[in-house]
PDB file of C-alpha atoms in Angstrom:
ATOM      1  CA  UNK U 844     -11.624 -43.581  38.706  1.00  0.00           C
ATOM      2  CA  UNK U 845      -9.232 -41.167  40.110  1.00  0.00           C
ATOM      3  CA  UNK U 846      -6.509 -42.256  37.478  1.00  0.00           C
ATOM      4  CA  UNK U 847      -8.851 -41.720  34.490  1.00  0.00           C
ATOM      5  CA  UNK U 848     -10.032 -38.376  36.198  1.00  0.00           C
ATOM      6  CA  UNK U 849      -6.685 -37.399  36.165  1.00  0.00           C
ATOM      7  CA  UNK U 850      -5.623 -38.683  32.382  1.00  0.00           C
ATOM      8  CA  UNK U 851      -8.957 -36.678  31.190  1.00  0.00           C
ATOM      9  CA  UNK U 852      -7.975 -33.524  32.969  1.00  0.00           C
ATOM     10  CA  UNK U 853      -4.069 -33.987  31.578  1.00  0.00           C
ATOM     11  CA  UNK U 854      -5.528 -34.641  28.130  1.00  0.00           C
ATOM     12  CA  UNK U 855      -7.755 -31.455  28.496  1.00  0.00           C
ATOM     13  CA  UNK U 856      -5.265 -29.224  29.465  1.00  0.00           C
ATOM     14  CA  UNK U 857      -2.451 -30.180  26.903  1.00  0.00           C
ATOM     15  CA  UNK U 858      -5.109 -29.970  24.188  1.00  0.00           C
ATOM     16  CA  UNK U 859      -6.213 -26.634  25.750  1.00  0.00           C
ATOM     17  CA  UNK U 860      -2.713 -25.312  25.603  1.00  0.00           C
ATOM     18  CA  UNK U 861      -1.664 -26.794  22.342  1.00  0.00           C
ATOM     19  CA  UNK U 862      -5.005 -24.737  20.788  1.00  0.00           C
ATOM     20  CA  UNK U 863      -4.129 -21.394  22.423  1.00  0.00           C
ATOM     21  CA  UNK U 864      -0.594 -21.795  20.960  1.00  0.00           C
ATOM     22  CA  UNK U 865      -1.992 -22.719  17.240  1.00  0.00           C
ATOM     23  CA  UNK U 866      -4.677 -19.897  17.876  1.00  0.00           C
ATOM     24  CA  UNK U 867      -1.794 -17.105  18.977  1.00  0.00           C
ATOM     25  CA  UNK U 868       0.357 -18.175  16.310  1.00  0.00           C
ATOM     26  CA  UNK U 869      -2.092 -17.953  13.612  1.00  0.00           C
ATOM     27  CA  UNK U 870      -3.307 -14.344  14.972  1.00  0.00           C
ATOM     28  CA  UNK U 871       0.314 -13.407  15.354  1.00  0.00           C
ATOM     29  CA  UNK U 872       1.241 -14.691  11.471  1.00  0.00           C
ATOM     30  CA  UNK U 873      -1.743 -12.640  10.124  1.00  0.00           C
ATOM     31  CA  UNK U 874      -0.641  -9.241  12.337  1.00  0.00           C
ATOM     32  CA  UNK U 875       2.752  -9.710  10.819  1.00  0.00           C
ATOM     33  CA  UNK U 876       1.477 -10.042   7.427  1.00  0.00           C
ATOM     34  CA  UNK U 877      -0.490  -6.945   7.710  1.00  0.00           C
ATOM     35  CA  UNK U 878       2.488  -4.963   9.493  1.00  0.00           C
ATOM     36  CA  UNK U 879       4.876  -6.015   6.724  1.00  0.00           C
ATOM     37  CA  UNK U 880       2.450  -5.071   4.142  1.00  0.00           C
ATOM     38  CA  UNK U 881       1.795  -1.830   5.809  1.00  0.00           C
ATOM     39  CA  UNK U 882       5.704  -1.480   6.215  1.00  0.00           C
ATOM     40  CA  UNK U 883       6.338  -2.245   2.644  1.00  0.00           C
ATOM     41  CA  UNK U 884       4.020   0.361   1.399  1.00  0.00           C
ATOM     42  CA  UNK U 885       5.292   3.245   4.169  1.00  0.00           C
ATOM     43  CA  UNK U 886       8.670   2.281   2.518  1.00  0.00           C
ATOM     44  CA  UNK U 887       7.345   2.918  -1.096  1.00  0.00           C
ATOM     45  CA  UNK U 888       6.180   6.558   0.534  1.00  0.00           C
ATOM     46  CA  UNK U 889       9.651   7.225   1.754  1.00  0.00           C
ATOM     47  CA  UNK U 890      11.268   6.455  -1.517  1.00  0.00           C
ATOM     48  CA  UNK U 891       8.942   8.371  -3.356  1.00  0.00           C
ATOM     49  CA  UNK U 892      10.119  11.639  -1.549  1.00  0.00           C
ATOM     50  CA  UNK U 893      13.873  11.019  -2.914  1.00  0.00           C
ATOM     51  CA  UNK U 894      12.204  11.889  -6.055  1.00  0.00           C
ATOM     52  CA  UNK U 895      10.984  15.561  -5.194  1.00  0.00           C
ATOM     53  CA  UNK U 896      12.076  17.797  -7.580  1.00  0.00           C
ATOM     54  CA  UNK U 897      12.362  15.487 -10.811  1.00  0.00           C
ATOM     55  CA  UNK U 898      11.063  17.167 -13.810  1.00  0.00           C
ATOM     56  CA  UNK U 899       8.129  15.890 -15.739  1.00  0.00           C
ATOM     57  CA  UNK U 900       8.234  14.642 -19.101  1.00  0.00           C
ATOM     58  CA  UNK U 901       5.215  13.111 -20.861  1.00  0.00           C
ATOM     59  CA  UNK U 902       5.139   8.989 -20.955  1.00  0.00           C
ATOM     60  CA  UNK U 903       8.430   9.259 -18.610  1.00  0.00           C
ATOM     61  CA  UNK U 904       9.082   6.133 -16.509  1.00  0.00           C
ATOM     62  CA  UNK U 905      12.634   6.806 -15.524  1.00  0.00           C
ATOM     63  CA  UNK U 906      14.358   9.459 -12.812  1.00  0.00           C
ATOM     64  CA  UNK U 907      15.135  11.551 -16.145  1.00  0.00           C
ATOM     65  CA  UNK U 908      11.599  12.560 -15.822  1.00  0.00           C
ATOM     66  CA  UNK U 909       8.041  11.082 -15.069  1.00  0.00           C
ATOM     67  CA  UNK U 910       4.544  11.617 -15.765  1.00  0.00           C
ATOM     68  CA  UNK U 911       2.053  10.782 -13.324  1.00  0.00           C
ATOM     69  CA  UNK U 912       1.606   7.196 -13.816  1.00  0.00           C
ATOM     70  CA  UNK U 913       5.328   6.359 -15.025  1.00  0.00           C
ATOM     71  CA  UNK U 914       6.366   7.810 -11.651  1.00  0.00           C
ATOM     72  CA  UNK U 915       3.718   5.699  -9.345  1.00  0.00           C
ATOM     73  CA  UNK U 916       4.834   2.624 -11.563  1.00  0.00           C
ATOM     74  CA  UNK U 917       9.089   3.092 -11.309  1.00  0.00           C
ATOM     75  CA  UNK U 918       8.402   3.731  -7.183  1.00  0.00           C
ATOM     76  CA  UNK U 919       6.659   0.694  -6.824  1.00  0.00           C
ATOM     77  CA  UNK U 920       8.718  -1.616  -8.680  1.00  0.00           C
ATOM     78  CA  UNK U 921      12.172   0.220  -6.865  1.00  0.00           C
ATOM     79  CA  UNK U 922      10.543   0.004  -3.125  1.00  0.00           C
ATOM     80  CA  UNK U 923       8.239  -2.721  -3.014  1.00  0.00           C
ATOM     81  CA  UNK U 924       9.135  -5.123  -6.426  1.00  0.00           C
ATOM     82  CA  UNK U 925       5.772  -4.613  -7.037  1.00  0.00           C
ATOM     83  CA  UNK U 926       5.161  -4.020 -11.401  1.00  0.00           C
ATOM     84  CA  UNK U 927       2.230  -2.207 -11.810  1.00  0.00           C
ATOM     85  CA  UNK U 928       0.309  -1.624 -15.181  1.00  0.00           C
ATOM     86  CA  UNK U 929       1.587   1.487 -17.037  1.00  0.00           C
ATOM     87  CA  UNK U 930      -1.651   4.078 -16.775  1.00  0.00           C
ATOM     88  CA  UNK U 931      -3.580   5.601 -14.389  1.00  0.00           C
ATOM     89  CA  UNK U 932      -6.452   4.042 -15.993  1.00  0.00           C
ATOM     90  CA  UNK U 933      -5.016   0.737 -15.887  1.00  0.00           C
ATOM     91  CA  UNK U 934      -3.340   1.185 -12.287  1.00  0.00           C
ATOM     92  CA  UNK U 935      -7.070   2.109 -11.114  1.00  0.00           C
ATOM     93  CA  UNK U 936      -7.989  -1.113 -11.881  1.00  0.00           C
ATOM     94  CA  UNK U 937      -5.373  -3.027 -10.095  1.00  0.00           C
ATOM     95  CA  UNK U 938      -6.201  -1.885  -6.493  1.00  0.00           C
ATOM     96  CA  UNK U 939      -8.809  -2.481  -3.717  1.00  0.00           C
ATOM     97  CA  UNK U 940     -10.751   0.686  -3.390  1.00  0.00           C
ATOM     98  CA  UNK U 941     -10.899   2.526  -0.128  1.00  0.00           C
ATOM     99  CA  UNK U 942     -12.057   5.648   1.444  1.00  0.00           C
ATOM    100  CA  UNK U 943      -9.742   8.859   0.517  1.00  0.00           C
ATOM    101  CA  UNK U 944     -10.032   9.332   4.289  1.00  0.00           C
ATOM    102  CA  UNK U 945      -8.485   5.736   4.776  1.00  0.00           C
ATOM    103  CA  UNK U 946      -5.715   6.399   2.919  1.00  0.00           C
ATOM    104  CA  UNK U 947      -2.558   5.445   4.208  1.00  0.00           C
ATOM    105  CA  UNK U 948       1.251   6.010   3.469  1.00  0.00           C
ATOM    106  CA  UNK U 949       2.074   3.965   0.333  1.00  0.00           C
ATOM    107  CA  UNK U 950      -2.243   4.084  -1.133  1.00  0.00           C
ATOM    108  CA  UNK U 951      -2.690   5.446  -4.346  1.00  0.00           C
ATOM    109  CA  UNK U 952      -4.970   8.345  -5.077  1.00  0.00           C
ATOM    110  CA  UNK U 953      -6.868   8.515  -8.256  1.00  0.00           C
ATOM    111  CA  UNK U 954      -8.745  11.515 -10.306  1.00  0.00           C
ATOM    112  CA  UNK U 955     -11.561  10.331 -12.352  1.00  0.00           C
ATOM    113  CA  UNK U 956     -13.629   7.261 -12.221  1.00  0.00           C
ATOM    114  CA  UNK U 957     -12.271   3.436 -11.511  1.00  0.00           C
ATOM    115  CA  UNK U 958     -10.993   2.343 -15.169  1.00  0.00           C
ATOM    116  CA  UNK U 959     -10.836   6.340 -16.242  1.00  0.00           C
ATOM    117  CA  UNK U 960      -8.710   7.857 -14.286  1.00  0.00           C
ATOM    118  CA  UNK U 961      -6.928  10.621 -15.771  1.00  0.00           C
ATOM    119  CA  UNK U 962      -4.119  11.292 -12.553  1.00  0.00           C
ATOM    120  CA  UNK U 963      -2.529   9.158  -9.703  1.00  0.00           C
ATOM    121  CA  UNK U 964      -0.709  10.124  -6.867  1.00  0.00           C
ATOM    122  CA  UNK U 965       0.929   8.184  -3.818  1.00  0.00           C
ATOM    123  CA  UNK U 966      -0.880   9.004  -0.393  1.00  0.00           C
ATOM    124  CA  UNK U 967       2.100  10.259   1.957  1.00  0.00           C
ATOM    125  CA  UNK U 968      -0.551   9.990   4.962  1.00  0.00           C
ATOM    126  CA  UNK U 969      -1.858  12.761   6.853  1.00  0.00           C
ATOM    127  CA  UNK U 970      -3.164  14.081   4.121  1.00  0.00           C
ATOM    128  CA  UNK U 971       0.003  14.703   1.862  1.00  0.00           C
ATOM    129  CA  UNK U 972       0.881  12.796  -1.330  1.00  0.00           C
ATOM    130  CA  UNK U 973       3.517  12.892  -4.176  1.00  0.00           C
ATOM    131  CA  UNK U 974       2.980  13.057  -7.594  1.00  0.00           C
ATOM    132  CA  UNK U 975       4.542  14.347 -10.955  1.00  0.00           C
ATOM    133  CA  UNK U 976       1.912  16.963 -11.745  1.00  0.00           C
ATOM    134  CA  UNK U 977       3.027  19.138 -14.935  1.00  0.00           C
ATOM    135  CA  UNK U 978       6.355  20.570 -16.696  1.00  0.00           C
ATOM    136  CA  UNK U 979       6.134  23.275 -14.674  1.00  0.00           C
ATOM    137  CA  UNK U 980       5.913  21.710 -11.445  1.00  0.00           C
ATOM    138  CA  UNK U 981       7.352  18.394 -11.863  1.00  0.00           C
ATOM    139  CA  UNK U 982       7.446  15.750  -8.791  1.00  0.00           C
ATOM    140  CA  UNK U 983       6.249  17.408  -5.871  1.00  0.00           C
ATOM    141  CA  UNK U 984       4.445  17.039  -2.359  1.00  0.00           C
ATOM    142  CA  UNK U 985       0.831  18.426  -2.361  1.00  0.00           C
ATOM    143  CA  UNK U 986      -1.890  18.547   0.750  1.00  0.00           C
ATOM    144  CA  UNK U 987      -4.838  16.376  -0.190  1.00  0.00           C
ATOM    145  CA  UNK U 988      -6.778  17.926  -2.790  1.00  0.00           C
ATOM    146  CA  UNK U 989      -9.666  16.469  -4.098  1.00  0.00           C
ATOM    147  CA  UNK U 990      -9.108  12.611  -5.291  1.00  0.00           C
ATOM    148  CA  UNK U 991     -12.174  11.150  -6.500  1.00  0.00           C
ATOM    149  CA  UNK U 992     -11.012   7.423  -4.974  1.00  0.00           C
ATOM    150  CA  UNK U 993      -8.119   5.690  -3.155  1.00  0.00           C
ATOM    151  CA  UNK U 994      -6.939   2.144  -3.663  1.00  0.00           C
ATOM    152  CA  UNK U 995      -4.866   0.027  -1.847  1.00  0.00           C
ATOM    153  CA  UNK U 996      -2.629  -2.969  -3.116  1.00  0.00           C
ATOM    154  CA  UNK U 997      -2.445  -6.296  -1.345  1.00  0.00           C
TER     155      UNK U 997
END
């Protein structure tokens, strides 16, 4: 009987340790995925800052000149390898909507309704964003204006 109890306790301990290891590994892997995603999009924000001062060109998609959605499309492709649609309207449909107050660096900010957005910018966090504004201003950093909604890419 004592051998059976010892065998049972040993098995229970081994299974308990194994289950804890598996659960810890799964939680760690999940946390690493979230962390990597946040880091990737924080890198997007940092990459975007390099373009401050670039001129605005209607329909522009290169460092020779950007419009708002061309700027967002270019930055995400270069900094994160993420291919986004061309227009703000189309870009607003590929994000998961989030509250503007919850926007982190690398999230997108939109003006207008989802699917009918007329302007897009990249959140830099702390209430700041970067965007291609108009021919007079070009690409610059602003403090949070009044975006209609924000979106996060997966």
